[in-house]
Short mmCIF file of C-alpha atoms in Angstrom, two decimals:
data_model
loop_
_atom_site.label_atom_id
_atom_site.label_comp_id
_atom_site.label_asym_id
_atom_site.label_seq_id
_atom_site.Cartn_x
_atom_site.Cartn_y
_atom_site.Cartn_z
CA MET B 173 15.99 -51.98 -33.14
CA ARG B 174 19.11 -51.19 -31.47
CA LYS B 175 19.46 -48.54 -34.12
CA TRP B 176 16.33 -46.69 -33.34
CA LEU B 177 16.28 -46.54 -29.78
CA LEU B 178 19.50 -44.46 -30.53
CA LEU B 179 18.08 -42.34 -32.71
CA ALA B 180 15.42 -42.09 -30.48
CA VAL B 181 16.89 -41.46 -26.86
CA CYS B 182 19.28 -38.79 -29.05
CA ALA B 183 16.58 -36.83 -29.39
CA MET B 184 14.92 -36.32 -26.20
CA LEU B 185 18.92 -34.83 -25.37
CA LEU B 186 18.40 -32.31 -28.22
CA VAL B 187 15.28 -30.84 -26.54
CA PRO B 188 15.91 -28.01 -25.69
CA ALA B 189 15.58 -27.48 -21.50
CA HIS B 190 12.34 -25.01 -22.19
CA ALA B 191 10.25 -27.34 -23.85
CA ALA B 192 9.26 -28.47 -19.80
CA LYS B 193 6.60 -26.59 -18.97
CA ARG B 194 7.53 -21.43 -18.37
CA LYS B 195 6.21 -19.48 -16.34
CA VAL B 196 6.64 -15.53 -17.27
CA HIS B 197 7.25 -13.48 -13.51
CA THR B 198 5.02 -10.87 -12.49
CA ILE B 199 7.02 -8.66 -10.51
CA GLY B 200 5.77 -5.49 -9.41
CA ASP B 201 4.05 -3.24 -6.59
CA SER B 202 0.05 -3.34 -5.20
CA THR B 203 -1.66 -3.10 -8.42
CA MET B 204 0.14 -6.56 -8.80
CA SER B 205 0.31 -8.72 -5.78
CA SER B 206 -2.48 -10.84 -5.12
CA TYR B 207 -5.13 -10.65 -2.42
CA GLN B 208 -7.18 -12.98 -0.40
CA PRO B 209 -11.06 -12.17 -1.59
CA ALA B 210 -11.39 -12.54 2.82
CA ALA B 211 -9.34 -10.11 3.43
CA THR B 212 -9.63 -6.85 1.50
CA PRO B 213 -11.95 -6.08 -1.24
CA LYS B 214 -8.74 -5.57 -4.01
CA ARG B 215 -7.08 -7.41 -5.85
CA GLY B 216 -4.31 -7.05 -8.60
CA TRP B 217 -3.57 -8.21 -11.80
CA GLY B 218 -1.47 -10.69 -11.69
CA MET B 219 -3.56 -13.19 -10.04
CA TYR B 220 -6.05 -13.25 -13.22
CA LEU B 221 -2.69 -13.14 -15.08
CA GLN B 222 -2.76 -17.54 -15.67
CA ALA B 223 -6.52 -17.35 -16.89
CA PHE B 224 -5.15 -15.61 -20.57
CA PHE B 225 -1.65 -18.24 -20.67
CA ASN B 226 -1.97 -21.62 -21.61
CA ALA B 227 -0.98 -23.33 -19.25
CA ASP B 228 0.64 -26.62 -19.92
CA SER B 229 2.95 -24.17 -21.14
CA ILE B 230 3.53 -21.74 -18.73
CA GLU B 231 2.96 -20.99 -15.33
CA VAL B 232 2.83 -17.48 -13.95
CA ASN B 233 4.61 -17.04 -10.42
CA ASN B 234 2.55 -13.41 -9.96
CA ARG B 235 5.50 -11.35 -6.90
CA GLY B 236 3.93 -8.45 -7.25
CA LYS B 237 4.67 -7.07 -4.02
CA SER B 238 2.92 -4.04 -1.94
CA GLY B 239 3.70 -1.24 -0.82
CA ALA B 240 7.47 -2.03 -3.36
CA SER B 241 9.34 0.16 -5.51
CA SER B 242 12.37 -0.56 -7.99
CA ARG B 243 15.28 0.27 -5.40
CA THR B 244 12.96 -1.21 -2.45
CA PHE B 245 12.28 -4.15 -4.21
CA TYR B 246 15.65 -5.46 -5.41
CA GLU B 247 17.28 -3.42 -2.20
CA THR B 248 15.02 -6.61 0.38
CA ASP B 249 16.43 -9.44 0.68
CA ASN B 250 12.93 -11.97 -0.32
CA LEU B 251 11.52 -10.82 -2.99
CA TRP B 252 14.98 -9.87 -5.61
CA PRO B 253 16.48 -12.71 -4.57
CA SER B 254 13.81 -14.94 -4.30
CA VAL B 255 12.08 -14.21 -7.12
CA LYS B 256 15.59 -14.74 -9.47
CA LYS B 257 15.93 -18.58 -7.88
CA GLN B 258 12.99 -19.84 -9.17
CA MET B 259 14.15 -18.08 -12.63
CA SER B 260 14.61 -20.70 -15.10
CA ALA B 261 16.67 -20.33 -19.00
CA GLY B 262 13.18 -19.93 -21.24
CA ASP B 263 11.48 -18.23 -18.50
CA TYR B 264 9.30 -14.30 -18.58
CA LEU B 265 10.23 -11.01 -16.63
CA ILE B 266 7.45 -8.82 -17.01
CA ILE B 267 8.47 -5.62 -14.74
CA GLN B 268 6.09 -2.60 -14.07
CA PHE B 269 7.05 0.21 -10.92
CA ALA B 270 6.24 3.99 -10.61
CA HIS B 271 3.52 3.75 -8.34
CA ASN B 272 6.01 3.69 -4.38
CA ASP B 273 9.58 5.21 -6.50
CA GLU B 274 6.95 8.31 -6.96
CA LYS B 275 7.05 8.69 -3.07
CA CYS B 276 9.83 11.99 -3.34
CA LYS B 277 7.23 12.92 -6.00
CA GLY B 278 10.39 13.23 -8.59
CA GLU B 279 13.26 12.69 -6.17
CA ASP B 280 15.55 10.32 -5.45
CA VAL B 281 15.26 9.72 -1.33
CA LEU B 282 19.23 9.90 -0.69
CA VAL B 283 20.02 12.88 -2.23
CA GLN B 284 16.53 14.76 -0.20
CA ASN B 285 18.36 12.99 3.04
CA ALA B 286 21.98 14.16 2.05
CA LYS B 287 20.36 17.71 1.69
CA LEU B 288 18.28 17.96 4.79
CA ARG B 289 21.90 16.81 6.52
CA ALA B 290 23.06 18.96 5.32
CA GLU B 291 19.99 21.73 6.37
CA GLY B 292 20.72 20.06 9.63
CA LYS B 293 17.20 18.56 9.58
CA ASP B 294 14.97 14.87 10.41
CA THR B 295 15.82 12.82 7.35
CA ILE B 296 12.96 10.54 5.82
CA THR B 297 12.98 7.21 6.30
CA ASP B 298 10.82 6.06 3.74
CA MET B 299 14.11 4.74 2.17
CA ARG B 300 11.86 3.50 -1.99
CA GLY B 301 12.10 7.49 -3.38
CA THR B 302 13.31 6.71 -6.66
CA GLU B 303 14.53 10.16 -9.35
CA PRO B 304 12.29 8.45 -12.84
CA ASN B 305 16.20 9.77 -14.97
CA THR B 306 18.76 8.09 -12.87
CA THR B 307 18.07 5.77 -10.20
CA TYR B 308 14.93 4.77 -11.17
CA LYS B 309 16.44 3.74 -15.48
CA ASP B 310 19.29 1.96 -13.13
CA TYR B 311 17.65 -0.14 -11.14
CA LEU B 312 15.63 -1.26 -14.52
CA ARG B 313 18.64 -1.27 -16.06
CA LYS B 314 19.29 -3.96 -12.91
CA TYR B 315 16.19 -6.21 -13.07
CA VAL B 316 17.00 -6.35 -17.41
CA ASN B 317 20.47 -7.55 -16.82
CA GLU B 318 20.36 -10.17 -14.89
CA ALA B 319 17.14 -10.97 -16.26
CA ARG B 320 18.97 -11.85 -19.52
CA GLU B 321 21.98 -12.94 -17.66
CA MET B 322 19.93 -16.62 -16.50
CA ASP B 323 18.03 -16.36 -20.07
CA VAL B 324 15.35 -15.34 -18.88
CA THR B 325 13.25 -12.42 -21.56
CA PRO B 326 12.49 -9.39 -20.02
CA ILE B 327 8.95 -6.81 -20.16
CA LEU B 328 9.49 -3.23 -19.29
CA MET B 329 5.41 -2.90 -19.10
CA SER B 330 4.70 0.76 -17.45
CA PRO B 331 2.73 0.99 -14.57
CA VAL B 332 -1.21 1.42 -14.59
CA CYS B 333 -2.39 4.89 -14.55
CA ARG B 334 -4.05 5.93 -11.14
CA ALA B 335 -7.88 7.51 -11.54
CA TYR B 336 -6.76 11.31 -11.33
CA PHE B 337 -9.09 12.04 -13.56
CA ASN B 338 -9.40 16.03 -14.94
CA ASP B 339 -12.39 17.29 -16.83
CA GLY B 340 -13.05 13.25 -17.93
CA LYS B 341 -9.45 12.71 -19.17
CA ILE B 342 -6.13 11.27 -17.14
CA ASN B 343 -4.36 13.88 -15.39
CA ALA B 344 -0.23 14.01 -16.08
CA GLU B 345 0.24 12.62 -12.60
CA GLY B 346 -1.81 10.33 -13.16
CA ARG B 347 0.22 9.50 -15.80
CA HIS B 348 3.01 9.06 -13.07
CA ASP B 349 4.56 12.15 -14.72
CA LEU B 350 4.98 14.72 -11.91
CA SER B 351 7.46 17.56 -14.38
CA LYS B 352 7.23 20.28 -12.99
CA ASP B 353 8.50 23.63 -13.99
CA SER B 354 9.99 22.17 -16.87
CA ILE B 355 11.99 19.24 -15.19
CA ASP B 356 11.54 16.61 -16.05
CA LYS B 357 10.06 13.53 -14.32
CA ASN B 358 7.75 11.33 -16.74
CA TYR B 359 8.48 8.39 -15.72
CA VAL B 360 6.60 5.58 -18.15
CA ARG B 361 9.02 8.33 -20.42
CA CYS B 362 11.72 7.03 -18.97
CA MET B 363 11.12 3.54 -18.78
CA GLN B 364 10.65 3.51 -22.64
CA GLU B 365 13.53 5.06 -22.97
CA VAL B 366 15.67 1.06 -21.20
CA ALA B 367 13.32 -0.71 -22.82
CA GLU B 368 15.06 1.11 -26.33
CA GLU B 369 18.38 2.08 -24.84
CA LEU B 370 19.16 -2.41 -24.25
CA ASN B 371 16.17 -3.84 -26.55
CA VAL B 372 13.62 -5.02 -24.16
CA PRO B 373 10.16 -5.60 -25.08
CA PHE B 374 7.60 -2.44 -24.21
CA LEU B 375 4.37 -2.14 -23.60
CA ASN B 376 2.17 0.52 -22.32
CA MET B 377 -0.08 0.45 -20.04
CA THR B 378 0.07 3.65 -18.49
CA SER B 379 -1.12 4.66 -22.26
CA ARG B 380 -3.56 1.37 -23.03
CA SER B 381 -4.99 1.28 -19.36
CA ALA B 382 -5.73 5.67 -19.70
CA GLU B 383 -7.35 5.34 -22.72
CA GLN B 384 -9.34 2.45 -20.94
CA PHE B 385 -10.38 4.56 -18.18
CA GLU B 386 -10.99 7.46 -19.97
CA THR B 387 -13.22 6.00 -22.62
CA MET B 388 -15.76 4.12 -19.86
CA GLY B 389 -15.35 7.23 -17.63
CA GLN B 390 -14.90 8.56 -14.25
CA GLU B 391 -18.10 7.60 -11.75
CA TYR B 392 -17.88 4.37 -13.80
CA CYS B 393 -14.27 4.09 -12.87
CA MET B 394 -14.62 5.08 -9.07
CA GLU B 395 -17.34 2.67 -9.15
CA HIS B 396 -16.68 -0.85 -10.72
CA TYR B 397 -12.73 -0.29 -11.06
CA PHE B 398 -11.43 1.36 -8.24
CA ASN B 399 -13.76 0.78 -5.80
CA CYS B 400 -11.75 0.21 -2.29
CA GLY B 401 -11.70 3.73 -1.69
CA ASP B 402 -8.81 5.06 -2.90
CA LYS B 403 -7.71 5.86 -6.28
CA THR B 404 -4.55 3.28 -7.40
CA HIS B 405 -5.62 0.12 -5.46
CA THR B 406 -8.38 -2.19 -8.00
CA GLY B 407 -11.23 -4.36 -6.85
CA GLN B 408 -12.49 -7.01 -9.03
CA GLU B 409 -13.53 -5.69 -12.61
CA GLY B 410 -10.81 -3.71 -12.15
CA GLY B 411 -7.93 -6.69 -11.45
CA MET B 412 -9.48 -7.81 -14.45
CA THR B 413 -9.71 -5.04 -16.93
CA VAL B 414 -5.97 -5.23 -16.54
CA ALA B 415 -5.35 -8.89 -16.94
CA HIS B 416 -7.00 -8.27 -19.60
CA MET B 417 -4.84 -5.58 -21.38
CA THR B 418 -2.18 -7.41 -20.32
CA TYR B 419 -3.37 -10.42 -22.74
CA ARG B 420 -4.20 -7.87 -25.20
CA LEU B 421 -0.72 -5.28 -24.98
CA ILE B 422 1.27 -9.52 -25.56
CA ALA B 423 -0.51 -11.35 -28.44
CA ASN B 424 0.30 -7.25 -30.12
CA SER B 425 3.40 -6.76 -29.51
CA ALA B 426 6.23 -7.83 -32.28
CA ASP B 427 8.83 -8.03 -29.56
CA LEU B 428 6.61 -10.96 -27.30
CA VAL B 429 5.66 -13.37 -31.33
CA GLU B 430 7.40 -16.54 -29.21
CA LEU B 431 5.03 -15.15 -26.29
CA HIS B 432 1.58 -15.23 -29.33
CA HIS B 433 0.95 -18.36 -28.90
CA LEU B 434 0.91 -19.03 -25.54
CA VAL B 435 -1.62 -16.22 -24.23
CA SER B 436 -5.45 -16.91 -26.09
CA LEU B 437 -8.93 -14.95 -24.71
CA PRO B 438 -10.68 -17.37 -22.45
CA PRO B 439 -13.96 -18.74 -23.57
CA VAL B 440 -16.25 -15.98 -21.30
CA GLU B 441 -17.15 -19.73 -19.06
CA LYS B 442 -13.67 -20.64 -18.55
CA TYR B 443 -12.55 -17.13 -16.91
CA ALA B 444 -15.38 -16.47 -14.44
CA ALA B 445 -14.61 -19.93 -14.00
CA TYR B 446 -11.00 -19.19 -13.39
CA VAL B 447 -12.49 -15.71 -11.97
CA ARG B 448 -15.00 -17.37 -8.93
CA ASN B 449 -12.67 -19.66 -8.15
CA ILE B 450 -9.49 -17.36 -7.25
CA GLU B 451 -13.20 -15.60 -4.57
CA GLU B 452 -13.03 -18.99 -2.86
CA GLN B 453 -9.75 -19.75 -2.04
CA GLY B 454 -9.87 -18.92 1.07
CA ARG B 455 -13.45 -18.74 2.53
CA GLN B 456 -13.29 -22.70 2.52
CA ALA B 457 -14.16 -23.78 6.39
CA ALA B 458 -11.10 -26.60 6.92
CA PHE B 459 -9.04 -28.14 5.53
CA GLU B 460 -10.62 -32.00 4.47
CA ALA B 461 -7.46 -33.92 6.35
CA LYS B 462 -7.69 -35.31 9.97
CA GLY B 463 -5.58 -33.65 12.60
CA LYS B 464 -5.30 -33.04 16.19
CA PRO B 465 -5.53 -29.58 17.50
CA PHE B 466 -3.44 -27.38 18.74
CA ALA B 467 -3.65 -23.90 20.14
CA LYS B 468 -1.04 -21.71 20.60
CA THR B 469 0.25 -18.03 21.79
CA LEU B 470 2.85 -16.40 20.21
CA THR B 471 4.79 -13.72 22.10
CA THR B 472 8.51 -13.21 21.21
CA ALA B 473 8.78 -11.12 17.98
CA LYS B 474 10.93 -9.91 15.79
CA LEU B 475 11.32 -6.36 15.10
CA GLN B 476 12.90 -4.39 11.97
CA ASN B 477 12.51 -0.76 11.74
CA LEU B 478 10.74 -0.89 14.87
CA LYS B 479 10.71 -0.05 18.49
CA ALA B 480 8.88 -1.82 21.02
CA SER B 481 8.05 0.08 24.61
CA LYS B 482 6.14 -3.55 25.69
CA GLN B 483 3.35 -4.38 22.99
CA THR B 484 3.93 -1.00 21.90
CA TYR B 485 5.61 0.08 18.24
CA MET B 486 6.78 2.73 16.15
CA PRO B 487 9.61 4.07 14.07
CA ALA B 488 13.12 3.36 15.45
CA ASP B 489 13.56 7.70 14.93
CA GLY B 490 10.16 8.00 15.86
CA LEU B 491 8.14 9.06 13.09
CA TRP B 492 5.41 8.22 11.12
CA PRO B 493 6.65 9.24 6.62
CA ALA B 494 4.61 11.21 4.82
CA GLY B 495 2.55 10.94 1.27
CA GLU B 496 2.44 6.38 2.48
CA ILE B 497 -0.05 5.01 1.26
CA ASP B 498 -0.14 0.28 1.21
CA GLU B 499 2.65 -1.09 3.16
CA VAL B 500 6.62 -1.11 4.03
CA ALA B 501 8.43 -4.40 2.87
CA ASN B 502 10.94 -3.95 5.64
CA ARG B 503 9.03 -2.03 7.87
CA TYR B 504 7.38 -5.44 10.59
CA ILE B 505 6.69 -7.18 13.40
CA GLU B 506 7.77 -10.64 12.90
CA TYR B 507 6.74 -14.45 14.36
CA MET B 508 6.78 -17.74 13.74
CA LEU B 509 5.94 -20.70 13.51
CA PRO B 510 7.45 -24.28 12.78
CA ALA B 511 5.97 -27.73 11.20
CA ASP B 512 8.05 -31.30 12.50
CA LYS B 513 10.14 -32.68 10.54
CA LYS B 514 8.12 -35.56 8.95
CA LYS B 515 4.26 -33.65 9.99
CA GLY B 516 2.50 -30.25 9.39
CA PHE B 517 0.09 -28.45 10.22
CA VAL B 518 -2.58 -25.76 8.91
CA ILE B 519 -3.77 -23.16 10.46
CA GLU B 520 -7.59 -23.01 11.46
CA THR B 521 -7.25 -18.57 13.26
CA ILE B 522 -5.30 -16.51 13.40
CA TYR B 523 -6.75 -14.52 16.67
CA LEU B 524 -4.43 -10.28 16.95
CA PRO B 525 -6.17 -7.98 19.32
CA VAL B 526 -4.45 -4.35 17.83
CA ARG B 527 -4.84 -0.73 19.15
CA GLY B 528 -3.49 2.94 17.07
CA LYS B 529 -3.32 4.95 19.60
CA GLY B 530 -3.09 9.13 19.86
CA GLY B 531 -4.21 8.82 15.95
CA ASP B 532 -7.14 7.59 13.77
CA GLY B 533 -4.88 7.47 10.60
CA MET B 534 -3.36 4.17 11.64
CA ASN B 535 -2.97 1.35 8.73
CA ILE B 536 -2.52 -2.04 9.74
CA HIS B 537 -2.04 -5.01 6.47
CA ILE B 538 -0.89 -8.96 8.81
CA ASN B 539 0.64 -11.01 5.90
CA TYR B 540 2.28 -14.80 5.20
CA GLY B 541 4.83 -16.25 4.06
CA PHE B 542 6.64 -18.97 4.66
CA GLY B 543 11.12 -19.78 5.63
CA GLU B 544 13.61 -17.30 5.88
CA GLN B 545 12.82 -15.33 2.64
CA PHE B 546 9.38 -14.77 2.91
CA ARG B 547 7.98 -16.65 -0.03
CA ASN B 548 4.39 -16.56 -1.37
CA VAL B 549 3.41 -13.85 0.45
CA THR B 550 0.39 -13.09 1.56
CA THR B 551 -2.41 -10.76 2.35
CA ILE B 552 -4.89 -12.23 4.94
CA TYR B 553 -5.94 -9.82 6.75
CA GLU B 554 -6.01 -5.48 5.73
CA ASN B 555 -7.70 -2.66 8.41
CA THR B 556 -7.14 1.58 7.03
CA ALA B 557 -7.22 3.43 9.12
CA LEU B 558 -7.70 1.56 12.61
CA PRO B 559 -9.96 3.74 14.90
CA LYS B 560 -8.35 5.56 17.87
CA ASN B 561 -8.07 5.01 21.04
CA GLN B 562 -9.90 1.58 20.02
CA TRP B 563 -9.09 -2.86 20.38
CA ILE B 564 -9.72 -4.24 17.42
CA GLU B 565 -10.36 -8.14 17.73
CA VAL B 566 -8.84 -9.35 15.39
CA LYS B 567 -10.64 -12.93 13.98
CA ILE B 568 -8.74 -14.46 10.95
CA ALA B 569 -10.16 -17.85 9.80
CA GLN B 570 -8.38 -18.68 6.90
CA PRO B 571 -7.01 -22.39 6.51
CA ILE B 572 -2.98 -21.96 6.24
CA LEU B 573 -1.13 -25.08 5.03
CA VAL B 574 2.89 -25.17 6.98
CA PRO B 575 4.33 -28.30 5.05
CA ALA B 576 6.05 -30.61 7.11
CA GLY B 577 9.66 -29.06 7.98
CA GLU B 578 8.74 -25.92 6.58
CA LYS B 579 8.54 -21.80 8.91
CA ILE B 580 5.06 -20.02 9.15
CA HIS B 581 5.96 -16.12 9.77
CA ILE B 582 2.92 -13.77 10.09
CA ARG B 583 4.31 -10.41 10.23
CA VAL B 584 1.81 -7.35 11.30
CA LEU B 585 3.22 -4.61 8.78
CA PRO B 586 1.87 -0.94 9.98
CA TRP B 587 2.19 2.61 8.39
CA TYR B 588 0.39 5.82 8.90
CA ASP B 589 -1.73 7.77 6.94
CA SER B 590 -0.22 11.23 7.87
CA ASN B 591 -2.32 14.51 5.92
CA GLY B 592 1.48 14.82 3.99
CA ARG B 593 3.04 15.64 7.20
CA PRO B 594 5.56 13.21 9.45
CA GLN B 595 3.50 12.42 12.70
CA LYS B 596 5.26 11.93 15.86
CA GLY B 597 3.51 10.24 18.69
CA LYS B 598 1.30 7.19 17.05
CA LYS B 599 2.25 3.97 18.17
CA LEU B 600 0.55 0.36 17.58
CA GLU B 601 -0.28 -1.96 19.95
CA LEU B 602 -0.64 -5.41 19.14
CA GLY B 603 -2.21 -7.90 21.88
CA GLU B 604 -1.03 -11.07 22.47
CA LEU B 605 -1.12 -13.50 18.61
CA LYS B 606 -3.59 -16.50 19.13
CA ILE B 607 -3.00 -19.53 16.91
CA THR B 608 -5.27 -22.88 16.37
CA GLY B 609 -5.08 -24.75 13.51
CA LYS B 610 -4.94 -29.28 13.82
CA LYS B 611 -1.04 -30.73 13.61
CA LEU B 612 -1.32 -33.55 10.85
CA LEU B 613 -1.79 -37.15 11.63
#
């Protein structure tokens, strides 16, 4: 009996650590990230990827971040450093960047700023731009090498196409190729070269999505896939379609054989139920737990890359950069509310008056996250193009559970639709942030 017991214990000890439930981590930009259905029609493809994995074996940790480039995701404390803390040996990491790396039209922002300073001109404050053949490749190598140091399998996946149609075809810019006048600026080719150089699995989502979009046609794509007001962000059907294409790319990759048995096409009923569950999240009237009602007004805010005059905010240098179409992760006004060490609370409503001053191109996201590392980031409000000089009463009625001993951070992230030119004299004005909820008993 002792012999059999000893053999059983030895067998348990010999099971590799990654035989337990593993994770597929996804890092990228707003085309991947998660959104609250009540806040916006946008849906990142990362929201739906879990449906294609065996949930008993794989958990998808979607860390796509609106506005992120390969540089800013790596350099921002609450992004790549916090993802690394969530990764374990045996996990997978899908890396997909380029949309925001293109902010300087294929040039590196640091190189551009050096030129501007030499000419005595104002420098660019948006630090996302990378050059595909140099800094973009460098950051991709950093993600790959640091993942491998942790015994995590990196996967490079090229970016989803933009819906930039010319005569029924996705044009070069839509395919993330900014080459011009014999100057090579192709982000997809550069990612593939890094994959070949480092022997990393490469999934060509750019080619696959272009094929899909062209097959369906421009009219269908704009009505069903890109129904969020621009040619970059997908809605529900678009996000689901890209997640399905991701599954197909993994299933057909000769370099990801070990992952093949963990992905499958779910039955229609199961997938429909999964999507329905996502759409219902955040729309519940309240949590069932009993609690004591409270109301809180937050007036003290932390600023990052913004300056304030009373409750009015603008970039530190007074200029809203050209070409911004999404939030900038390191430009925000932040409010913080801690829970008691032994009892958590539920936020039921958030009220915040907002106003764009000086122009009608002001845009905002309101996100929340937890702790100093701003974990589990969720967008709960979006307003693109606030009406000029008019107060908007923002009311967010989505219950948010803040566990005991945790701190919730609420960030307002502004950007300005500059029509291709930096803008001066435009400001965001905020009223008092008021929160109602209940302290858990």
